GROMACS .gro file of C-alpha atoms in nm:
model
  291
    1UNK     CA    1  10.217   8.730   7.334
    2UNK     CA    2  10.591   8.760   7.388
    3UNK     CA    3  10.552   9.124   7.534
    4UNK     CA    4  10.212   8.991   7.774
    5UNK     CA    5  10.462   8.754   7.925
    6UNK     CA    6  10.716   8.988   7.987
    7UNK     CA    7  10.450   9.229   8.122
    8UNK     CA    8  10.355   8.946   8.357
    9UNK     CA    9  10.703   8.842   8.474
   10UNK     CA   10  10.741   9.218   8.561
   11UNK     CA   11  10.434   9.273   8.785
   12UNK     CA   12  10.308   9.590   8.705
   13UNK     CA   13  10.024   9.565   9.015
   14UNK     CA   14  10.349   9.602   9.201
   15UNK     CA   15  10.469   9.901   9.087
   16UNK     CA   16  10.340  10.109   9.337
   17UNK     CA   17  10.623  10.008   9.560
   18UNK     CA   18  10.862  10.151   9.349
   19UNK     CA   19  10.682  10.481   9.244
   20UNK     CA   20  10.488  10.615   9.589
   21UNK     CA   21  10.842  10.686   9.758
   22UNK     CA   22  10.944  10.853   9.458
   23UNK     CA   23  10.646  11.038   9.483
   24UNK     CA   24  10.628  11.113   9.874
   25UNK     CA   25  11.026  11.229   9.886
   26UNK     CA   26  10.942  11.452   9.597
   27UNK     CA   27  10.648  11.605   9.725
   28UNK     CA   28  10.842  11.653  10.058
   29UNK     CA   29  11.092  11.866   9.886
   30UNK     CA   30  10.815  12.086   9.748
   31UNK     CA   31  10.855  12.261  10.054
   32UNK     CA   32  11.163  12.308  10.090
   33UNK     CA   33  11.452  12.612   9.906
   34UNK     CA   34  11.489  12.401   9.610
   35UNK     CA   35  11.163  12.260   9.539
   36UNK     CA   36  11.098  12.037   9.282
   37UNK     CA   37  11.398  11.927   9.070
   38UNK     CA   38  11.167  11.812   8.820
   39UNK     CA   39  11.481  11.603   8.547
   40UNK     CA   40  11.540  11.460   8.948
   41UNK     CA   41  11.197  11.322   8.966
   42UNK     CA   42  11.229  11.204   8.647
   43UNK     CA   43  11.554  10.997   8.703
   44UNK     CA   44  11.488  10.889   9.021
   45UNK     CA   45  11.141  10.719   8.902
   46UNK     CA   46  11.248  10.610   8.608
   47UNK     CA   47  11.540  10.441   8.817
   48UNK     CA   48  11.332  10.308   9.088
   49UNK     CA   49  11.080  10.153   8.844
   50UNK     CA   50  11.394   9.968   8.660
   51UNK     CA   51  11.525   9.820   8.957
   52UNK     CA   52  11.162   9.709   9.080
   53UNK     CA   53  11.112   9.529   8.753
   54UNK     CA   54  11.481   9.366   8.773
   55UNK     CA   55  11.402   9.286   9.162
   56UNK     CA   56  11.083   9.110   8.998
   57UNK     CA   57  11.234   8.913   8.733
   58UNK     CA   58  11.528   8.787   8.913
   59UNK     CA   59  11.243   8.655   9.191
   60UNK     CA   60  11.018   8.486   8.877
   61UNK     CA   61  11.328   8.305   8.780
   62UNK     CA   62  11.502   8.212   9.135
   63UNK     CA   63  11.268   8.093   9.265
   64UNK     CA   64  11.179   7.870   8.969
   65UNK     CA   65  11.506   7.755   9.000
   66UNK     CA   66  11.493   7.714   9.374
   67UNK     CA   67  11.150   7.534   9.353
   68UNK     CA   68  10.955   7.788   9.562
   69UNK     CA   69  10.724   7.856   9.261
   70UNK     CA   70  10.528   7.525   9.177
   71UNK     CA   71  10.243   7.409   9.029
   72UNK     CA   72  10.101   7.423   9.377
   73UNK     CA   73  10.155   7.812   9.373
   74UNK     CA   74   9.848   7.993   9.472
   75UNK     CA   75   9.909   8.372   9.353
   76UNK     CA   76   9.903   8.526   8.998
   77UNK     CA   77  10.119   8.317   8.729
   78UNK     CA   78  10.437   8.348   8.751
   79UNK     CA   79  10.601   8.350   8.389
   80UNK     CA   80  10.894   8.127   8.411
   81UNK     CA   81  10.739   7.855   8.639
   82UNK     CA   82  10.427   7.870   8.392
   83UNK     CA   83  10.685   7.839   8.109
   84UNK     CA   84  10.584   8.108   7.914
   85UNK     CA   85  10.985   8.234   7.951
   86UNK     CA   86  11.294   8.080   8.043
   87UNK     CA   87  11.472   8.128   8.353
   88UNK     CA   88  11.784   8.270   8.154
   89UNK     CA   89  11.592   8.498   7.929
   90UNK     CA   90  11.439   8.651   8.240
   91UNK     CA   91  11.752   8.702   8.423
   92UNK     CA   92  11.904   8.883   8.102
   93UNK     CA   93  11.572   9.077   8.139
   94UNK     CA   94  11.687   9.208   8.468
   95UNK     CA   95  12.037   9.284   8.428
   96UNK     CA   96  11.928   9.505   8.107
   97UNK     CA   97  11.707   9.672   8.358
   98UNK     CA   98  11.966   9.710   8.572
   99UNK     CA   99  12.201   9.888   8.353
  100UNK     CA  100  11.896  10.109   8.273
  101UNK     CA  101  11.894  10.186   8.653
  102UNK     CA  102  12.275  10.281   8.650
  103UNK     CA  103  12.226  10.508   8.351
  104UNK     CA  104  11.949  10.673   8.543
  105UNK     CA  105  12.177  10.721   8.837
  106UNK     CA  106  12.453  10.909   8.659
  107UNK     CA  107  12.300  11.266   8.655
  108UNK     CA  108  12.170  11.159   8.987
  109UNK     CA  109  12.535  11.061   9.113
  110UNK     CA  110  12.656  11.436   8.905
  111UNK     CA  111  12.378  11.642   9.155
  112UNK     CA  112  12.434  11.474   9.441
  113UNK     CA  113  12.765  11.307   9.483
  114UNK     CA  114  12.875  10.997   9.691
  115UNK     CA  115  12.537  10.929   9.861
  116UNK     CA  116  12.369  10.903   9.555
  117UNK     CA  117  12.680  10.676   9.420
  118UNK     CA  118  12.588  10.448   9.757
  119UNK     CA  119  12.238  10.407   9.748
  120UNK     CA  120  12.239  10.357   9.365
  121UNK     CA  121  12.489  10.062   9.406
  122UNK     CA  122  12.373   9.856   9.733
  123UNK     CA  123  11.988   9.914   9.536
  124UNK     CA  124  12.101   9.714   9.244
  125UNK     CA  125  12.353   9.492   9.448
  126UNK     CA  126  12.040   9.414   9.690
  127UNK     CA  127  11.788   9.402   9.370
  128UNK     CA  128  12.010   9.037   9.313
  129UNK     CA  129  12.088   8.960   9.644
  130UNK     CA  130  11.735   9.001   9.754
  131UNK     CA  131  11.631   8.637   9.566
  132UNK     CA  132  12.001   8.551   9.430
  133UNK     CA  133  12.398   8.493   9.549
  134UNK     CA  134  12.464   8.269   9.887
  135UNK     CA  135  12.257   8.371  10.108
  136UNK     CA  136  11.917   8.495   9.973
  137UNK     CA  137  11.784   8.752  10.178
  138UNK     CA  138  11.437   8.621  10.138
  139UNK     CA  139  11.481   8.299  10.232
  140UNK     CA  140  11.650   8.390  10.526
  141UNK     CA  141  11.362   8.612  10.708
  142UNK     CA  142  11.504   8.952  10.591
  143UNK     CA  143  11.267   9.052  10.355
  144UNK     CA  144  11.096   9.262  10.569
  145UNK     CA  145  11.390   9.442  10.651
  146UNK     CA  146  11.507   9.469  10.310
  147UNK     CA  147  11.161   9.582  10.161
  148UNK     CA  148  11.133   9.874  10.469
  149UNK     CA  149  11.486   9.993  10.389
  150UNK     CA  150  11.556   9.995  10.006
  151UNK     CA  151  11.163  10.077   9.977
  152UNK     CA  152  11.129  10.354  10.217
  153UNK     CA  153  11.399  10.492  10.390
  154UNK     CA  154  11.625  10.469  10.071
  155UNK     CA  155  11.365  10.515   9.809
  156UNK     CA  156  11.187  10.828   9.976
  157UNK     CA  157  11.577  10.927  10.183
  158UNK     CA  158  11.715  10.925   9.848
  159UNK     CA  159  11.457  11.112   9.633
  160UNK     CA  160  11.437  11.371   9.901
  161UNK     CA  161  11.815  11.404   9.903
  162UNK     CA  162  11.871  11.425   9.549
  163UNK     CA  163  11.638  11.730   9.511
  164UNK     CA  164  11.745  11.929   9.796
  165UNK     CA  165  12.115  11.799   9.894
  166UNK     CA  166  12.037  11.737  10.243
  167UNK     CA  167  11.849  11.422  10.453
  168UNK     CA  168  11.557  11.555  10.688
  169UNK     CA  169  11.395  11.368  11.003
  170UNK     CA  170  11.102  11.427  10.782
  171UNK     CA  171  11.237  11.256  10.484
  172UNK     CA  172  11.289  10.948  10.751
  173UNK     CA  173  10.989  10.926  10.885
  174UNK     CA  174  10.825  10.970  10.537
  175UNK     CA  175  11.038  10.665  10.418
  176UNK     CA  176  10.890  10.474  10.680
  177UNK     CA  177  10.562  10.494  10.644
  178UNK     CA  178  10.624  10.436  10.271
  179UNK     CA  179  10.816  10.097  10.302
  180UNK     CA  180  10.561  10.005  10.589
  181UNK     CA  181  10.301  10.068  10.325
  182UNK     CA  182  10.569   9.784  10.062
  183UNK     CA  183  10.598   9.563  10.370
  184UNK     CA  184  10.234   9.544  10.400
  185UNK     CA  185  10.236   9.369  10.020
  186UNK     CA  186  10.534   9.173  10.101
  187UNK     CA  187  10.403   8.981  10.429
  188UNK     CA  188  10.041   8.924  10.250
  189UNK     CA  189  10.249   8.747   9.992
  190UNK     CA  190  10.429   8.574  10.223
  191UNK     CA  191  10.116   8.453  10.383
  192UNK     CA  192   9.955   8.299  10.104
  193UNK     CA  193  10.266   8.127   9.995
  194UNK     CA  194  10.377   7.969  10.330
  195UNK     CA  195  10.257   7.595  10.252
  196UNK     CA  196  10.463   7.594   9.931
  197UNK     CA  197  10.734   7.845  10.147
  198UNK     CA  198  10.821   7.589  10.392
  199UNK     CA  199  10.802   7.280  10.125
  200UNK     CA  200  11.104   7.455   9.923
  201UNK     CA  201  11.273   7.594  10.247
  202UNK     CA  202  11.204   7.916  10.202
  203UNK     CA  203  11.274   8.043  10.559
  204UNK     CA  204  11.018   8.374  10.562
  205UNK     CA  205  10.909   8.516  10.895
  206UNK     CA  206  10.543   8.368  10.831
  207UNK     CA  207  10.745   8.048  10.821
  208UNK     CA  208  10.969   8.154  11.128
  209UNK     CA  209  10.739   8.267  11.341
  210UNK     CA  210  10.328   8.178  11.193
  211UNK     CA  211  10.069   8.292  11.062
  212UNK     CA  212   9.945   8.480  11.378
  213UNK     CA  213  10.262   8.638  11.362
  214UNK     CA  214  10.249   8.722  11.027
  215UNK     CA  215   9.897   8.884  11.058
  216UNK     CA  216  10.020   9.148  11.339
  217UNK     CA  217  10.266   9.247  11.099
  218UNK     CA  218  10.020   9.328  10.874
  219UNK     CA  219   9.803   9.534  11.092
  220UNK     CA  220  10.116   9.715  11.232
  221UNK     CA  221  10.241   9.801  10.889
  222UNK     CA  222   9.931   9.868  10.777
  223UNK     CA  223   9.877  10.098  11.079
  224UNK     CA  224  10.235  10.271  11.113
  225UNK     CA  225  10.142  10.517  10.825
  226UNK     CA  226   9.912  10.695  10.981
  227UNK     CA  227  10.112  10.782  11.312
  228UNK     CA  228  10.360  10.865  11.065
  229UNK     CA  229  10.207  11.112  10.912
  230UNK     CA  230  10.067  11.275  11.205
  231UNK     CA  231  10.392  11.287  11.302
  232UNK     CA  232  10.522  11.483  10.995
  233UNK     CA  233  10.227  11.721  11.017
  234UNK     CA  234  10.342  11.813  11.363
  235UNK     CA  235  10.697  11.805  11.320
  236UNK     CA  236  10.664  12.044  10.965
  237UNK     CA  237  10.351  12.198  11.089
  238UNK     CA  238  10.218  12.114  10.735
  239UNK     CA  239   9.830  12.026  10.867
  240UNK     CA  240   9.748  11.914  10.500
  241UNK     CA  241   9.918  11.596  10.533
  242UNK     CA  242   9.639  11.489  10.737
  243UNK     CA  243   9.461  11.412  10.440
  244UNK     CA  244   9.625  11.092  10.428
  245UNK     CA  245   9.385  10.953  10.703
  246UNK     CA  246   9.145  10.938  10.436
  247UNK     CA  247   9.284  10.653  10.364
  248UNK     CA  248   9.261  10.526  10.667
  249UNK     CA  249   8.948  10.318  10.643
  250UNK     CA  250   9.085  10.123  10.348
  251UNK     CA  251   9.394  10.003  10.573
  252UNK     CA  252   9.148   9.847  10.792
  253UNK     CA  253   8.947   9.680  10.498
  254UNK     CA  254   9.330   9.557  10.431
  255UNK     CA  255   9.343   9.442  10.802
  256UNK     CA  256   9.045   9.259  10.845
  257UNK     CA  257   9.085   9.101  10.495
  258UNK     CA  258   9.422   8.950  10.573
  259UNK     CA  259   9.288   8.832  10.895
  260UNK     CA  260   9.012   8.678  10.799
  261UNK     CA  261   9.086   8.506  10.462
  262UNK     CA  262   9.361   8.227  10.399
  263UNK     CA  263   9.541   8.105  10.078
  264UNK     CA  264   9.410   8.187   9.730
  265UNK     CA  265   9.159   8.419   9.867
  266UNK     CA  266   9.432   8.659   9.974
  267UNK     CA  267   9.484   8.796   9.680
  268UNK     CA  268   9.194   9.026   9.698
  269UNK     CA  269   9.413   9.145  10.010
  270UNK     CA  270   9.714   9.211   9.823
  271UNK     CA  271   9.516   9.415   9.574
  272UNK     CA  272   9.329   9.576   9.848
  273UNK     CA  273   9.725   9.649  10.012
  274UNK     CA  274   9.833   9.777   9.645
  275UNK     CA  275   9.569  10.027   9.659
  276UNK     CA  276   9.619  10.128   9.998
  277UNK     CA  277   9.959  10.218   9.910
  278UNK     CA  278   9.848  10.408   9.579
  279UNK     CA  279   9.559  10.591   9.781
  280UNK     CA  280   9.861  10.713  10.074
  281UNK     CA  281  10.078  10.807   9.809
  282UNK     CA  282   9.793  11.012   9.575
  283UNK     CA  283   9.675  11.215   9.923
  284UNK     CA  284  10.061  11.278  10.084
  285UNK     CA  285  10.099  11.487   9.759
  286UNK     CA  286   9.773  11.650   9.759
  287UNK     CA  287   9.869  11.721  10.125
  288UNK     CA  288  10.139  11.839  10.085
  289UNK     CA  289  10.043  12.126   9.851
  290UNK     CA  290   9.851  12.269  10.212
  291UNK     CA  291   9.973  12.434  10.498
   0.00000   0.00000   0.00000
């Protein structure tokens, strides 16, 4: 039982945010001189995954702390508040992951020098900072932000980088349809959660702005993807990558879901949005063994 709750305090359903830019960056770098760096791949997943779980434990025990996560809360049980672990154990929890993350970096750091030294440290610093310190980042609004740049421009940037030792407009653009594809997750979340949001403070853009508001992000983010990628088939002149509007179809059922359904219910969205982001990820690579 002790391992089930830690398995549930680290999310696994939302692991996909940490392994498709791992995956896209990689697959990106196919193509180029270098190709695969295939120890690379392995640190830099191993390393993303570690600092995804931390990122999810600090959050389970936060917000706890912060009251955010109630009784009242309406999405999958969270361990601490559900008292299956305490808030300390949990944050131990992370900051083992953590140093797991660093470790991973080191060979990482070796390859690729001071970038990889800088995105390695402001990823862990921002794993914390994103629940934790003085001035949470998502209870301030900048989750968004924070989710599009450490999971997709950094995540996908960096993976690309560490492989081939130089940053592409490709390797961009692919980071941004990859943390659109995270943001997608996020603001669903966010959605559901706004009634027990705004009772603990927690100043999210759904709570900013509303839920109308909330639901455009949705379809945008949902959306973005698929320019981007017809963008990077153009741009590389790599036609297989259209393969990813396969997927398509599925952003809409994502869309329309969000739109139309409101607390609890939304969770069927944020699977839906969790295999959106899977599907992208699974068809950039097959596309990207193509011309």
């Amino acid at each position: 039982m002790t391992i089930r709750n830690w398995l549930l305090a680290a999310r696994p359903k939302t692991l996909s945010a940490a392994v498709v830019p791992v995956m896209i960056g990689s697959a990106l770098a196919a193509d180029e001189p270098t190709g695969v760096v295939w120890w690379v791949f392995g640190c830099a997943l191993v390393g993303a995954l570690l600092i995804q779980v931390a990122t999810n434990l600090i959050n389970d025990a936060l917000d706890f702390r912060k009251g955010a996560d109630t009784s009242e809360r309406l999405g999958p049980v969270r361990a601490t508040q559900a008292g299956l672990l305490s808030a300390d154990s949990v944050l131990r929890g992370a900051f083992v992951c953590l140093f797991g993350a660093a470790l991973c970096g080191i060979p990482l750091i070796y390859r690729a020098g001071w970038p990889l030294l800088a995105i390695g440290v402001t990823s862990i610093l921002a794993a914390y900072l994103y629940t934790g310190g003085p001035y949470p980042l998502a209870y301030r609004g900048l989750g968004e932000i924070f989710v599009l740049l450490f999971f997709g421009l950094v995540a996908t940037g960096g993976t690309f980088y560490a492989h081939t030792l130089q940053l592409t407009r490709s390797a961009l653009i692919a980071g941004l349809a990859a943390g659109s594809l995270s943001t997608v997750l996020l603001v669903i979340n966010n959605l559901r959660d706004v009634g027990t949001d705004r009772k603990s403070d927690k100043r999210t853009l759904v709570v900013r702005f509303g839920e109308s508001f909330a639901k455009g992000e949705i379809a945008l983010f949902a959306l973005l993807p698929f320019g981007a990628v017809v963008w990077l088939a153009v741009l590389r002149n790599q036609w297989g990558l259209l393969v990813t509007l396969f997927a398509l179809p599925l952003a809409v059922v994502v869309i329309v879901s969000a739109f139309r359904h409101e607390g609890r219910v939304l969770n069927q969205s944020l699977a839906r949005a969790g295999a959106l982001q899977w599907l992208f990820g699974v068809l950039f690579v097959i596309g990207s063994l193509f011309e």
